[in-house]
Coordinates of C-alpha atoms in Angstrom, one line a residue:
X658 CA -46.8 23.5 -123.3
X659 CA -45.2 20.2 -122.8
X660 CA -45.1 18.6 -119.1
X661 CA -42.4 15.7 -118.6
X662 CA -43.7 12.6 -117.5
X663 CA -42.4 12.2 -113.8
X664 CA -40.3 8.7 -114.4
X665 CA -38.3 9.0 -111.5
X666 CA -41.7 9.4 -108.8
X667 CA -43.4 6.5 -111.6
X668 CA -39.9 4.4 -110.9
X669 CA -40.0 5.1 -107.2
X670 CA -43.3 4.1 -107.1
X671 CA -43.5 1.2 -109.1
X672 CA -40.3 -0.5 -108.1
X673 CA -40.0 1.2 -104.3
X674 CA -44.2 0.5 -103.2
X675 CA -45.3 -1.8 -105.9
X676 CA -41.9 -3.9 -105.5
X677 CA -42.2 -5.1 -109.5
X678 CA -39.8 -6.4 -111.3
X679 CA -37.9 -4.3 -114.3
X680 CA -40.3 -6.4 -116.6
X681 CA -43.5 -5.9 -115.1
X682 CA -42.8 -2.7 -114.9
X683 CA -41.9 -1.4 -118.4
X684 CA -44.8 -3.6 -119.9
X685 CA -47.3 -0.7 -117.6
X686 CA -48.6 1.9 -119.9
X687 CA -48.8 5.2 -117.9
X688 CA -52.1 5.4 -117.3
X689 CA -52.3 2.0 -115.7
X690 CA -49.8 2.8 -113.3
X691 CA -51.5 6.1 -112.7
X692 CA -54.8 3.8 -112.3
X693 CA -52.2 1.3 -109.5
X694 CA -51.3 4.4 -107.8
X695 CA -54.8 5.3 -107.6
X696 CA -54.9 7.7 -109.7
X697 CA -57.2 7.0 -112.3
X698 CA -60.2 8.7 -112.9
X699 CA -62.5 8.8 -110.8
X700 CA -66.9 8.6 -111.9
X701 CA -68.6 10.9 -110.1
X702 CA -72.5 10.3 -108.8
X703 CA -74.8 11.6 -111.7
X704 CA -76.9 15.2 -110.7
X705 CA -80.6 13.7 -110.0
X706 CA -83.4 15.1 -112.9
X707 CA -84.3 17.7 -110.3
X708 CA -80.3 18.8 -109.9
X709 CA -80.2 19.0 -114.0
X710 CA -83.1 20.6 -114.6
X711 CA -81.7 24.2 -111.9
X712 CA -78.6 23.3 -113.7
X713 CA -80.2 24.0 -116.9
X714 CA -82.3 27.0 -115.7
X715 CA -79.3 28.4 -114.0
X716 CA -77.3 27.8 -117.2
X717 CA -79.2 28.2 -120.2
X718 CA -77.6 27.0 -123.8
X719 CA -77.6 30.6 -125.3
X720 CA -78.5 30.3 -129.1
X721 CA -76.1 30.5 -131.6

């Protein structure tokens, strides 16, 4: 399944909130003006060892 890109929201955004010009704005790739719209991804906190480990436990790697 193909999604569209939204371009209209991305043009609202970029030219309505972001106020660049025609230029600035066609020079973005997608992703950084997903990452300007703050939504980028995002790095989570690591689990501690302890967290891992009843991870693990909980979900054993069965064998193949």
């Amino acid at each position: 399944m193909v999604i569209a890109f939204p371009w209209e929201d991305a043009m609202a955004f970029g030219f309505g909130v972001l106020k660049l010009s025609s230029a600035a704005f066609w020079s973005l790739t997608p992703r950084e003006l997903a990452s300007a719209a703050g939504l980028g991804r995002h790095v989570g906190i690591a689990p501690s060892a302890a967290d891992l480990l009843a991870l693990m436990r909980r979900f054993p790697d069965e064998a193949r």
